[in-house]
Amino acid sequence: MKVTPLDLPEILLIEPKVFGDARGYFVETFQATRYAEAGIAERFVQDNLSCSTRGTLRGLHLQHPVSQGKLVYVVEGKVFDVALDVRVGSPSFGKWTGAHLSSRDHRQMYIPPGFAHGFCV
């Protein structure tokens, strides 16, 4: 997998390996050791799925006082995904970064605790 820090280096764009043939494809969406080696040592304890119609804007969401990290990817369609630094005292407080994610490219975005998250379908 390829991991690229975005404008806010804590936010990571992940391009997992896709194994495809005439029958379809296989993508490993998470593997703890491999993701830890890439700098994502988060212990994921919850898995959510959201479905939104085209043109929907969701967010910006955050958890307070107990922050959560997020590993976001798209099952169907495409989104513009955004992370906003809401860590008081952070040098990048109030700054944001984003990336396009789609079911075709299988890219993921890792958003660590301390960042608000939202997306537009």
Short mmCIF file of N, CA and C in Angstrom, two decimals:
data_model
loop_
_atom_site.label_atom_id
_atom_site.label_comp_id
_atom_site.label_asym_id
_atom_site.label_seq_id
_atom_site.Cartn_x
_atom_site.Cartn_y
_atom_site.Cartn_z
N MET A 1 0.84 -1.18 0.00
CA MET A 1 0.00 0.00 0.00
C MET A 1 0.89 1.24 0.00
N LYS A 2 0.34 2.29 -0.57
CA LYS A 2 1.06 3.56 -0.62
C LYS A 2 0.40 4.52 0.36
N VAL A 3 1.20 5.17 1.20
CA VAL A 3 0.70 6.11 2.19
C VAL A 3 1.33 7.48 1.94
N THR A 4 0.47 8.51 1.79
CA THR A 4 0.93 9.85 1.49
C THR A 4 0.34 10.84 2.49
N PRO A 5 1.19 11.57 3.24
CA PRO A 5 0.65 12.62 4.10
C PRO A 5 0.05 13.74 3.23
N LEU A 6 -1.05 14.32 3.69
CA LEU A 6 -1.67 15.44 2.98
C LEU A 6 -1.09 16.75 3.51
N ASP A 7 -1.73 17.88 3.22
CA ASP A 7 -1.22 19.19 3.64
C ASP A 7 -1.03 19.27 5.15
N LEU A 8 -1.90 18.63 5.90
CA LEU A 8 -1.70 18.46 7.34
C LEU A 8 -1.10 17.06 7.49
N PRO A 9 0.18 16.95 7.85
CA PRO A 9 0.88 15.67 7.76
C PRO A 9 0.32 14.54 8.61
N GLU A 10 -0.52 14.88 9.60
CA GLU A 10 -1.15 13.82 10.39
C GLU A 10 -2.24 13.09 9.61
N ILE A 11 -2.78 13.75 8.59
CA ILE A 11 -3.84 13.18 7.77
C ILE A 11 -3.17 12.40 6.65
N LEU A 12 -3.50 11.11 6.55
CA LEU A 12 -2.83 10.23 5.59
C LEU A 12 -3.79 9.75 4.51
N LEU A 13 -3.35 9.82 3.27
CA LEU A 13 -4.07 9.25 2.14
C LEU A 13 -3.47 7.88 1.88
N ILE A 14 -4.29 6.86 1.90
CA ILE A 14 -3.83 5.48 1.78
C ILE A 14 -4.37 4.89 0.48
N GLU A 15 -3.47 4.31 -0.30
CA GLU A 15 -3.85 3.65 -1.53
C GLU A 15 -3.51 2.17 -1.39
N PRO A 16 -4.49 1.36 -0.98
CA PRO A 16 -4.21 -0.06 -0.78
C PRO A 16 -4.01 -0.77 -2.12
N LYS A 17 -3.35 -1.90 -2.05
CA LYS A 17 -3.17 -2.71 -3.26
C LYS A 17 -4.51 -3.35 -3.62
N VAL A 18 -4.84 -3.29 -4.90
CA VAL A 18 -6.07 -3.88 -5.41
C VAL A 18 -5.67 -5.05 -6.30
N PHE A 19 -6.21 -6.22 -6.01
CA PHE A 19 -5.93 -7.42 -6.80
C PHE A 19 -7.19 -7.73 -7.59
N GLY A 20 -7.12 -7.50 -8.91
CA GLY A 20 -8.30 -7.69 -9.73
C GLY A 20 -8.08 -8.64 -10.89
N ASP A 21 -9.17 -9.21 -11.34
CA ASP A 21 -9.18 -10.04 -12.54
C ASP A 21 -10.59 -9.97 -13.15
N ALA A 22 -10.88 -10.83 -14.09
CA ALA A 22 -12.16 -10.78 -14.79
C ALA A 22 -13.35 -11.01 -13.85
N ARG A 23 -13.11 -11.63 -12.70
CA ARG A 23 -14.21 -11.92 -11.76
C ARG A 23 -14.54 -10.75 -10.86
N GLY A 24 -13.59 -9.82 -10.69
CA GLY A 24 -13.80 -8.71 -9.75
C GLY A 24 -12.48 -8.31 -9.13
N TYR A 25 -12.49 -8.00 -7.83
CA TYR A 25 -11.27 -7.55 -7.17
C TYR A 25 -11.29 -7.92 -5.69
N PHE A 26 -10.12 -7.81 -5.07
CA PHE A 26 -9.95 -8.00 -3.63
C PHE A 26 -9.09 -6.85 -3.13
N VAL A 27 -9.51 -6.24 -2.01
CA VAL A 27 -8.76 -5.16 -1.36
C VAL A 27 -8.71 -5.45 0.13
N GLU A 28 -7.52 -5.41 0.69
CA GLU A 28 -7.39 -5.52 2.14
C GLU A 28 -7.64 -4.13 2.71
N THR A 29 -8.78 -3.92 3.39
CA THR A 29 -9.15 -2.59 3.87
C THR A 29 -8.47 -2.22 5.18
N PHE A 30 -8.00 -3.19 5.93
CA PHE A 30 -7.26 -2.90 7.16
C PHE A 30 -6.51 -4.15 7.60
N GLN A 31 -5.27 -3.95 8.03
CA GLN A 31 -4.46 -5.02 8.61
C GLN A 31 -3.57 -4.34 9.64
N ALA A 32 -3.77 -4.65 10.91
CA ALA A 32 -3.18 -3.89 12.02
C ALA A 32 -1.68 -3.71 11.90
N THR A 33 -0.93 -4.76 11.63
CA THR A 33 0.53 -4.64 11.57
C THR A 33 0.97 -3.73 10.43
N ARG A 34 0.40 -3.91 9.26
CA ARG A 34 0.78 -3.10 8.09
C ARG A 34 0.43 -1.63 8.31
N TYR A 35 -0.73 -1.35 8.89
CA TYR A 35 -1.13 0.04 9.13
C TYR A 35 -0.28 0.66 10.23
N ALA A 36 0.08 -0.11 11.25
CA ALA A 36 0.97 0.40 12.31
C ALA A 36 2.33 0.77 11.72
N GLU A 37 2.84 -0.04 10.81
CA GLU A 37 4.11 0.26 10.15
C GLU A 37 4.03 1.56 9.35
N ALA A 38 2.82 1.91 8.90
CA ALA A 38 2.61 3.15 8.13
C ALA A 38 2.33 4.34 9.04
N GLY A 39 2.36 4.12 10.37
CA GLY A 39 2.15 5.22 11.30
C GLY A 39 0.75 5.31 11.87
N ILE A 40 -0.08 4.30 11.61
CA ILE A 40 -1.44 4.29 12.14
C ILE A 40 -1.53 3.18 13.18
N ALA A 41 -1.26 3.55 14.42
CA ALA A 41 -1.27 2.56 15.51
C ALA A 41 -2.60 2.56 16.25
N GLU A 42 -3.57 3.28 15.71
CA GLU A 42 -4.90 3.39 16.31
C GLU A 42 -5.50 2.02 16.57
N ARG A 43 -6.11 1.87 17.73
CA ARG A 43 -6.85 0.65 18.05
C ARG A 43 -8.31 0.92 17.70
N PHE A 44 -8.74 0.44 16.56
CA PHE A 44 -10.10 0.70 16.11
C PHE A 44 -11.07 -0.17 16.91
N VAL A 45 -12.10 0.47 17.46
CA VAL A 45 -13.05 -0.24 18.31
C VAL A 45 -14.49 -0.15 17.79
N GLN A 46 -14.68 0.55 16.69
CA GLN A 46 -16.02 0.72 16.15
C GLN A 46 -15.93 0.83 14.64
N ASP A 47 -16.91 0.27 13.95
CA ASP A 47 -16.97 0.32 12.49
C ASP A 47 -18.35 0.84 12.11
N ASN A 48 -18.40 1.91 11.31
CA ASN A 48 -19.67 2.52 10.90
C ASN A 48 -19.77 2.53 9.38
N LEU A 49 -21.00 2.55 8.89
CA LEU A 49 -21.26 2.68 7.46
C LEU A 49 -22.34 3.73 7.29
N SER A 50 -22.10 4.69 6.39
CA SER A 50 -23.10 5.71 6.13
C SER A 50 -23.44 5.69 4.65
N CYS A 51 -24.68 5.98 4.32
CA CYS A 51 -25.12 6.04 2.93
C CYS A 51 -25.78 7.40 2.71
N SER A 52 -25.33 8.11 1.69
CA SER A 52 -25.84 9.46 1.43
C SER A 52 -26.12 9.62 -0.06
N THR A 53 -27.13 10.41 -0.37
CA THR A 53 -27.45 10.68 -1.77
C THR A 53 -26.54 11.77 -2.33
N ARG A 54 -26.44 11.79 -3.64
CA ARG A 54 -25.60 12.78 -4.33
C ARG A 54 -25.96 14.20 -3.88
N GLY A 55 -24.91 15.00 -3.64
CA GLY A 55 -25.09 16.38 -3.23
C GLY A 55 -25.19 16.58 -1.72
N THR A 56 -25.19 15.48 -0.98
CA THR A 56 -25.28 15.58 0.48
C THR A 56 -23.96 16.04 1.07
N LEU A 57 -24.04 16.95 2.03
CA LEU A 57 -22.88 17.43 2.79
C LEU A 57 -23.05 16.94 4.22
N ARG A 58 -22.07 16.20 4.72
CA ARG A 58 -22.11 15.69 6.11
C ARG A 58 -20.90 16.20 6.87
N GLY A 59 -21.14 16.68 8.06
CA GLY A 59 -20.04 17.13 8.91
C GLY A 59 -20.15 18.62 9.12
N LEU A 60 -19.23 19.14 9.78
CA LEU A 60 -18.02 18.53 10.31
C LEU A 60 -18.34 17.90 11.67
N HIS A 61 -17.91 16.65 11.85
CA HIS A 61 -18.19 15.90 13.06
C HIS A 61 -16.91 15.72 13.87
N LEU A 62 -17.06 15.71 15.18
CA LEU A 62 -15.95 15.37 16.06
C LEU A 62 -16.53 14.79 17.34
N GLN A 63 -15.70 14.11 18.10
CA GLN A 63 -16.12 13.55 19.36
C GLN A 63 -15.39 14.30 20.47
N HIS A 64 -16.16 14.72 21.49
CA HIS A 64 -15.56 15.44 22.61
C HIS A 64 -16.28 15.01 23.88
N PRO A 65 -15.63 14.69 24.92
CA PRO A 65 -14.22 14.88 25.19
C PRO A 65 -13.34 13.71 24.77
N VAL A 66 -13.93 12.58 24.39
CA VAL A 66 -13.13 11.41 24.01
C VAL A 66 -13.03 11.36 22.48
N SER A 67 -11.90 11.80 21.95
CA SER A 67 -11.70 11.86 20.49
C SER A 67 -11.56 10.47 19.90
N GLN A 68 -11.90 10.35 18.62
CA GLN A 68 -11.75 9.10 17.88
C GLN A 68 -10.96 9.35 16.61
N GLY A 69 -10.13 8.39 16.25
CA GLY A 69 -9.52 8.39 14.93
C GLY A 69 -10.46 7.72 13.95
N LYS A 70 -10.31 8.02 12.67
CA LYS A 70 -11.20 7.45 11.66
C LYS A 70 -10.40 6.98 10.46
N LEU A 71 -10.79 5.86 9.92
CA LEU A 71 -10.27 5.37 8.65
C LEU A 71 -11.46 5.35 7.70
N VAL A 72 -11.45 6.25 6.72
CA VAL A 72 -12.61 6.49 5.86
C VAL A 72 -12.34 5.97 4.46
N TYR A 73 -13.32 5.28 3.88
CA TYR A 73 -13.25 4.90 2.48
C TYR A 73 -14.66 4.80 1.92
N VAL A 74 -14.77 4.76 0.61
CA VAL A 74 -16.06 4.80 -0.07
C VAL A 74 -16.39 3.43 -0.65
N VAL A 75 -17.58 2.94 -0.35
CA VAL A 75 -18.04 1.65 -0.85
C VAL A 75 -18.69 1.79 -2.22
N GLU A 76 -19.42 2.90 -2.42
CA GLU A 76 -20.08 3.14 -3.71
C GLU A 76 -20.09 4.63 -3.99
N GLY A 77 -19.70 5.02 -5.20
CA GLY A 77 -19.72 6.43 -5.58
C GLY A 77 -18.41 7.13 -5.27
N LYS A 78 -18.52 8.46 -5.01
CA LYS A 78 -17.32 9.24 -4.70
C LYS A 78 -17.68 10.39 -3.77
N VAL A 79 -16.67 10.84 -3.01
CA VAL A 79 -16.85 11.95 -2.07
C VAL A 79 -15.63 12.84 -2.09
N PHE A 80 -15.80 14.07 -1.63
CA PHE A 80 -14.68 14.92 -1.27
C PHE A 80 -14.66 14.90 0.24
N ASP A 81 -13.59 14.34 0.81
CA ASP A 81 -13.48 14.12 2.24
C ASP A 81 -12.56 15.18 2.86
N VAL A 82 -12.93 15.71 4.02
CA VAL A 82 -12.22 16.82 4.63
C VAL A 82 -11.91 16.53 6.10
N ALA A 83 -10.72 16.96 6.54
CA ALA A 83 -10.35 16.93 7.95
C ALA A 83 -9.94 18.33 8.37
N LEU A 84 -10.39 18.77 9.54
CA LEU A 84 -10.12 20.10 10.07
C LEU A 84 -9.45 19.94 11.44
N ASP A 85 -8.32 20.60 11.63
CA ASP A 85 -7.60 20.52 12.91
C ASP A 85 -8.34 21.36 13.95
N VAL A 86 -8.86 20.71 15.00
CA VAL A 86 -9.56 21.41 16.07
C VAL A 86 -8.81 21.23 17.41
N ARG A 87 -7.53 20.91 17.33
CA ARG A 87 -6.70 20.75 18.53
C ARG A 87 -6.25 22.12 19.02
N VAL A 88 -6.83 22.57 20.10
CA VAL A 88 -6.48 23.88 20.66
C VAL A 88 -4.99 23.90 20.97
N GLY A 89 -4.31 24.95 20.50
CA GLY A 89 -2.88 25.09 20.72
C GLY A 89 -2.02 24.47 19.62
N SER A 90 -2.63 23.74 18.71
CA SER A 90 -1.89 23.14 17.60
C SER A 90 -1.43 24.23 16.63
N PRO A 91 -0.23 24.12 16.06
CA PRO A 91 0.22 25.11 15.07
C PRO A 91 -0.68 25.16 13.83
N SER A 92 -1.40 24.07 13.57
CA SER A 92 -2.29 24.06 12.40
C SER A 92 -3.77 24.16 12.79
N PHE A 93 -4.05 24.63 14.02
CA PHE A 93 -5.43 24.79 14.48
C PHE A 93 -6.23 25.62 13.48
N GLY A 94 -7.40 25.12 13.10
CA GLY A 94 -8.27 25.83 12.17
C GLY A 94 -7.96 25.58 10.70
N LYS A 95 -6.90 24.84 10.41
CA LYS A 95 -6.56 24.54 9.01
C LYS A 95 -7.18 23.20 8.62
N TRP A 96 -7.43 23.06 7.32
CA TRP A 96 -8.06 21.83 6.83
C TRP A 96 -7.33 21.30 5.62
N THR A 97 -7.60 20.05 5.32
CA THR A 97 -7.11 19.41 4.10
C THR A 97 -8.18 18.43 3.64
N GLY A 98 -8.11 18.06 2.38
CA GLY A 98 -9.11 17.14 1.86
C GLY A 98 -8.60 16.36 0.67
N ALA A 99 -9.37 15.35 0.31
CA ALA A 99 -9.02 14.50 -0.84
C ALA A 99 -10.29 13.87 -1.40
N HIS A 100 -10.24 13.57 -2.69
CA HIS A 100 -11.32 12.82 -3.32
C HIS A 100 -11.10 11.33 -3.06
N LEU A 101 -12.15 10.65 -2.66
CA LEU A 101 -12.13 9.20 -2.45
C LEU A 101 -13.27 8.61 -3.27
N SER A 102 -13.05 7.44 -3.85
CA SER A 102 -14.13 6.82 -4.61
C SER A 102 -14.07 5.30 -4.52
N SER A 103 -15.18 4.69 -4.89
CA SER A 103 -15.23 3.23 -4.91
C SER A 103 -14.37 2.68 -6.05
N ARG A 104 -14.04 3.49 -7.01
CA ARG A 104 -13.18 3.03 -8.11
C ARG A 104 -11.70 3.02 -7.73
N ASP A 105 -11.26 4.05 -6.96
CA ASP A 105 -9.83 4.11 -6.63
C ASP A 105 -9.48 3.42 -5.31
N HIS A 106 -10.50 3.12 -4.49
CA HIS A 106 -10.32 2.40 -3.22
C HIS A 106 -9.43 3.14 -2.22
N ARG A 107 -9.18 4.44 -2.46
CA ARG A 107 -8.33 5.18 -1.54
C ARG A 107 -9.03 5.36 -0.20
N GLN A 108 -8.22 5.50 0.84
CA GLN A 108 -8.72 5.71 2.19
C GLN A 108 -8.08 6.99 2.74
N MET A 109 -8.73 7.56 3.74
CA MET A 109 -8.12 8.69 4.44
C MET A 109 -8.14 8.36 5.93
N TYR A 110 -6.97 8.50 6.56
CA TYR A 110 -6.88 8.32 8.00
C TYR A 110 -6.90 9.69 8.66
N ILE A 111 -7.82 9.85 9.61
CA ILE A 111 -7.99 11.09 10.34
C ILE A 111 -7.80 10.77 11.82
N PRO A 112 -6.70 11.24 12.42
CA PRO A 112 -6.44 10.90 13.83
C PRO A 112 -7.34 11.68 14.79
N PRO A 113 -7.34 11.28 16.06
CA PRO A 113 -8.10 12.03 17.06
C PRO A 113 -7.67 13.51 17.06
N GLY A 114 -8.63 14.39 17.34
CA GLY A 114 -8.33 15.82 17.40
C GLY A 114 -8.68 16.57 16.12
N PHE A 115 -9.25 15.87 15.15
CA PHE A 115 -9.64 16.50 13.89
C PHE A 115 -11.14 16.29 13.67
N ALA A 116 -11.80 17.34 13.18
CA ALA A 116 -13.20 17.22 12.76
C ALA A 116 -13.20 16.61 11.36
N HIS A 117 -14.28 15.94 11.01
CA HIS A 117 -14.37 15.24 9.73
C HIS A 117 -15.70 15.51 9.05
N GLY A 118 -15.66 15.66 7.73
CA GLY A 118 -16.87 15.81 6.94
C GLY A 118 -16.63 15.43 5.51
N PHE A 119 -17.70 15.30 4.75
CA PHE A 119 -17.56 14.96 3.33
C PHE A 119 -18.76 15.43 2.54
N CYS A 120 -18.53 15.60 1.25
CA CYS A 120 -19.59 15.95 0.31
C CYS A 120 -19.66 14.86 -0.74
N VAL A 121 -20.87 14.35 -0.95
CA VAL A 121 -21.06 13.26 -1.92
C VAL A 121 -21.18 13.84 -3.32
#
